[in-house]
Amino acid sequence: MKNRTVIAFDFGTRSIGAAVGQEITGTARALDSFKAKEGSPNWDMVEKLLKEWQPDLVIVGLPLNMDGTEQPVTVQAKKFANRIHGRFGVQVELHDERLTTVEARSHLFDHGGYRALDKGKVDSASAVVILESWFEQHY
């Protein structure tokens, strides 16, 4: 097992959730989500997170339909991943994110009711689920 720091992004066209975790523990915690405009992220926020956490790897959730086919946002998420690699030179992997939003909503609701279902919290909780499921698949 390696001890890399990993950041995950839950890409959305209006908001992007973020989480950070350590491979050695296999756990992740939510970071602040940030806005996107029509699929274009706030690159200053991306850069700030990457500078602060110095990740060895970035995971970007890959939104797919339940049958595994791509949807319009799938292409945008891939482009986002490619741009992170191109701009910041960090290794990026895509990870199937089917059901992560459902799981994140369920977890937040269980721990705080309807008030916890703030959109930004759901996006970052989804990023936690993406990262923890990536850890599970790799270890």
Short mmCIF file of the C-alpha atoms (twelve columns), coordinates in Angstrom:
data_MODEL
# 
_entry.id   MODEL 
# 
loop_
_atom_site.group_PDB 
_atom_site.id 
_atom_site.type_symbol 
_atom_site.label_atom_id 
_atom_site.label_alt_id 
_atom_site.label_comp_id 
_atom_site.label_asym_id 
_atom_site.label_seq_id 
_atom_site.Cartn_x 
_atom_site.Cartn_y 
_atom_site.Cartn_z 
_atom_site.pdbx_PDB_model_num 
ATOM 1   C CA . MET A 1   0.000   0.000  0.000   1 
ATOM 2   C CA . LYS A 2   1.213   3.441  -0.879  1 
ATOM 3   C CA . ASN A 3   0.780   6.580  1.151   1 
ATOM 4   C CA . ARG A 4   -0.228  9.029  -1.526  1 
ATOM 5   C CA . THR A 5   -2.440  12.038 -1.008  1 
ATOM 6   C CA . VAL A 6   -5.371  11.893 -3.422  1 
ATOM 7   C CA . ILE A 7   -7.943  14.549 -4.333  1 
ATOM 8   C CA . ALA A 8   -11.252 13.647 -5.939  1 
ATOM 9   C CA . PHE A 9   -13.584 15.928 -7.863  1 
ATOM 10  C CA . ASP A 10  -17.285 15.361 -8.463  1 
ATOM 11  C CA . PHE A 11  -17.645 17.280 -11.703 1 
ATOM 12  C CA . GLY A 12  -20.887 19.107 -12.410 1 
ATOM 13  C CA . THR A 13  -21.780 21.809 -14.897 1 
ATOM 14  C CA . ARG A 14  -22.821 24.229 -12.105 1 
ATOM 15  C CA . SER A 15  -20.887 22.999 -9.086  1 
ATOM 16  C CA . ILE A 16  -17.839 20.827 -8.459  1 
ATOM 17  C CA . GLY A 17  -17.416 18.894 -5.232  1 
ATOM 18  C CA . ALA A 18  -13.996 18.088 -3.835  1 
ATOM 19  C CA . ALA A 19  -12.566 15.657 -1.294  1 
ATOM 20  C CA . VAL A 20  -9.094  14.726 -0.096  1 
ATOM 21  C CA . GLY A 21  -7.867  11.438 1.266   1 
ATOM 22  C CA . GLN A 22  -4.837  9.309  2.058   1 
ATOM 23  C CA . GLU A 23  -4.231  5.918  0.483   1 
ATOM 24  C CA . ILE A 24  -2.808  4.520  3.719   1 
ATOM 25  C CA . THR A 25  -6.113  5.035  5.584   1 
ATOM 26  C CA . GLY A 26  -8.427  4.630  2.592   1 
ATOM 27  C CA . THR A 27  -10.612 7.424  3.932   1 
ATOM 28  C CA . ALA A 28  -11.595 10.785 2.519   1 
ATOM 29  C CA . ARG A 29  -13.033 14.017 3.831   1 
ATOM 30  C CA . ALA A 30  -15.077 16.668 2.077   1 
ATOM 31  C CA . LEU A 31  -13.529 19.954 1.023   1 
ATOM 32  C CA . ASP A 32  -15.496 23.012 -0.036  1 
ATOM 33  C CA . SER A 33  -17.310 22.667 -3.332  1 
ATOM 34  C CA . PHE A 34  -17.003 25.514 -5.823  1 
ATOM 35  C CA . LYS A 35  -18.998 26.955 -8.668  1 
ATOM 36  C CA . ALA A 36  -18.712 26.209 -12.351 1 
ATOM 37  C CA . LYS A 37  -20.276 28.183 -15.194 1 
ATOM 38  C CA . GLU A 38  -21.810 26.013 -17.917 1 
ATOM 39  C CA . GLY A 39  -19.254 23.322 -17.219 1 
ATOM 40  C CA . SER A 40  -16.267 25.648 -16.981 1 
ATOM 41  C CA . PRO A 41  -14.729 25.330 -13.496 1 
ATOM 42  C CA . ASN A 42  -13.220 28.062 -11.397 1 
ATOM 43  C CA . TRP A 43  -9.603  27.181 -12.243 1 
ATOM 44  C CA . ASP A 44  -8.298  29.431 -9.448  1 
ATOM 45  C CA . MET A 45  -10.107 27.185 -6.936  1 
ATOM 46  C CA . VAL A 46  -8.732  24.039 -8.574  1 
ATOM 47  C CA . GLU A 47  -5.214  25.489 -8.435  1 
ATOM 48  C CA . LYS A 48  -5.665  26.575 -4.794  1 
ATOM 49  C CA . LEU A 49  -6.722  23.041 -3.760  1 
ATOM 50  C CA . LEU A 50  -3.865  21.424 -5.674  1 
ATOM 51  C CA . LYS A 51  -1.313  23.831 -4.146  1 
ATOM 52  C CA . GLU A 52  -2.704  23.364 -0.642  1 
ATOM 53  C CA . TRP A 53  -2.891  19.554 -0.681  1 
ATOM 54  C CA . GLN A 54  -0.090  18.694 -3.163  1 
ATOM 55  C CA . PRO A 55  -1.866  15.509 -4.295  1 
ATOM 56  C CA . ASP A 56  0.053   12.671 -5.915  1 
ATOM 57  C CA . LEU A 57  -3.092  11.723 -7.827  1 
ATOM 58  C CA . VAL A 58  -6.404  13.319 -8.796  1 
ATOM 59  C CA . ILE A 59  -9.560  11.260 -9.299  1 
ATOM 60  C CA . VAL A 60  -12.389 12.731 -11.384 1 
ATOM 61  C CA . GLY A 61  -15.801 11.119 -11.122 1 
ATOM 62  C CA . LEU A 62  -17.020 9.859  -14.487 1 
ATOM 63  C CA . PRO A 63  -20.775 10.382 -14.812 1 
ATOM 64  C CA . LEU A 64  -22.347 7.536  -16.783 1 
ATOM 65  C CA . ASN A 65  -25.906 6.385  -17.343 1 
ATOM 66  C CA . MET A 66  -26.945 3.352  -15.315 1 
ATOM 67  C CA . ASP A 67  -26.390 1.118  -18.364 1 
ATOM 68  C CA . GLY A 68  -22.800 2.391  -18.653 1 
ATOM 69  C CA . THR A 69  -23.389 4.627  -21.661 1 
ATOM 70  C CA . GLU A 70  -22.101 8.178  -21.775 1 
ATOM 71  C CA . GLN A 71  -24.225 11.259 -21.232 1 
ATOM 72  C CA . PRO A 72  -23.440 14.847 -22.317 1 
ATOM 73  C CA . VAL A 73  -21.732 15.675 -18.999 1 
ATOM 74  C CA . THR A 74  -19.460 12.601 -19.390 1 
ATOM 75  C CA . VAL A 75  -17.540 14.377 -22.179 1 
ATOM 76  C CA . GLN A 76  -17.229 17.522 -20.055 1 
ATOM 77  C CA . ALA A 77  -15.919 15.529 -17.076 1 
ATOM 78  C CA . LYS A 78  -13.287 13.880 -19.311 1 
ATOM 79  C CA . LYS A 79  -12.274 17.310 -20.640 1 
ATOM 80  C CA . PHE A 80  -12.028 18.619 -17.055 1 
ATOM 81  C CA . ALA A 81  -9.751  15.675 -16.139 1 
ATOM 82  C CA . ASN A 82  -7.548  16.240 -19.208 1 
ATOM 83  C CA . ARG A 83  -7.250  19.958 -18.432 1 
ATOM 84  C CA . ILE A 84  -6.203  19.290 -14.814 1 
ATOM 85  C CA . HIS A 85  -3.447  17.020 -16.115 1 
ATOM 86  C CA . GLY A 86  -2.437  19.496 -18.830 1 
ATOM 87  C CA . ARG A 87  -2.450  22.614 -16.645 1 
ATOM 88  C CA . PHE A 88  -0.978  21.237 -13.444 1 
ATOM 89  C CA . GLY A 89  0.964   18.153 -14.581 1 
ATOM 90  C CA . VAL A 90  -0.644  15.942 -11.931 1 
ATOM 91  C CA . GLN A 91  -1.643  12.333 -12.643 1 
ATOM 92  C CA . VAL A 92  -5.421  12.052 -13.201 1 
ATOM 93  C CA . GLU A 93  -7.677  8.998  -13.275 1 
ATOM 94  C CA . LEU A 94  -11.373 8.769  -14.092 1 
ATOM 95  C CA . HIS A 95  -13.614 6.732  -11.778 1 
ATOM 96  C CA . ASP A 96  -17.164 5.516  -12.443 1 
ATOM 97  C CA . GLU A 97  -19.423 7.573  -10.192 1 
ATOM 98  C CA . ARG A 98  -22.786 5.903  -10.761 1 
ATOM 99  C CA . LEU A 99  -24.893 6.068  -7.581  1 
ATOM 100 C CA . THR A 100 -22.496 8.335  -5.679  1 
ATOM 101 C CA . THR A 101 -24.960 11.253 -5.489  1 
ATOM 102 C CA . VAL A 102 -27.681 8.910  -4.245  1 
ATOM 103 C CA . GLU A 103 -25.314 7.476  -1.630  1 
ATOM 104 C CA . ALA A 104 -24.091 10.940 -0.594  1 
ATOM 105 C CA . ARG A 105 -27.658 12.268 -0.207  1 
ATOM 106 C CA . SER A 106 -28.622 9.240  1.856   1 
ATOM 107 C CA . HIS A 107 -25.595 9.658  4.145   1 
ATOM 108 C CA . LEU A 108 -26.169 13.408 4.611   1 
ATOM 109 C CA . PHE A 109 -29.873 12.896 5.253   1 
ATOM 110 C CA . ASP A 110 -29.132 10.182 7.831   1 
ATOM 111 C CA . HIS A 111 -26.791 12.568 9.637   1 
ATOM 112 C CA . GLY A 112 -28.704 15.844 9.427   1 
ATOM 113 C CA . GLY A 113 -32.095 15.569 7.783   1 
ATOM 114 C CA . TYR A 114 -33.256 17.824 4.972   1 
ATOM 115 C CA . ARG A 115 -31.116 20.752 6.177   1 
ATOM 116 C CA . ALA A 116 -27.986 18.734 5.383   1 
ATOM 117 C CA . LEU A 117 -28.984 18.347 1.718   1 
ATOM 118 C CA . ASP A 118 -27.382 21.633 0.677   1 
ATOM 119 C CA . LYS A 119 -26.210 21.318 -2.971  1 
ATOM 120 C CA . GLY A 120 -22.577 22.109 -2.171  1 
ATOM 121 C CA . LYS A 121 -22.521 19.567 0.651   1 
ATOM 122 C CA . VAL A 122 -24.034 16.912 -1.631  1 
ATOM 123 C CA . ASP A 123 -21.368 17.577 -4.293  1 
ATOM 124 C CA . SER A 124 -18.497 17.328 -1.813  1 
ATOM 125 C CA . ALA A 125 -20.043 14.285 -0.110  1 
ATOM 126 C CA . SER A 126 -20.261 12.729 -3.591  1 
ATOM 127 C CA . ALA A 127 -16.548 13.440 -4.050  1 
ATOM 128 C CA . VAL A 128 -15.888 11.607 -0.745  1 
ATOM 129 C CA . VAL A 129 -17.906 8.607  -1.977  1 
ATOM 130 C CA . ILE A 130 -16.044 8.651  -5.327  1 
ATOM 131 C CA . LEU A 131 -12.671 8.699  -3.565  1 
ATOM 132 C CA . GLU A 132 -13.522 6.050  -0.993  1 
ATOM 133 C CA . SER A 133 -14.925 3.739  -3.681  1 
ATOM 134 C CA . TRP A 134 -11.704 4.287  -5.697  1 
ATOM 135 C CA . PHE A 135 -9.681  3.278  -2.601  1 
ATOM 136 C CA . GLU A 136 -11.861 0.158  -2.161  1 
ATOM 137 C CA . GLN A 137 -11.297 -0.909 -5.759  1 
ATOM 138 C CA . HIS A 138 -7.538  -0.453 -5.546  1 
ATOM 139 C CA . TYR A 139 -6.756  -2.059 -2.174  1 
# 
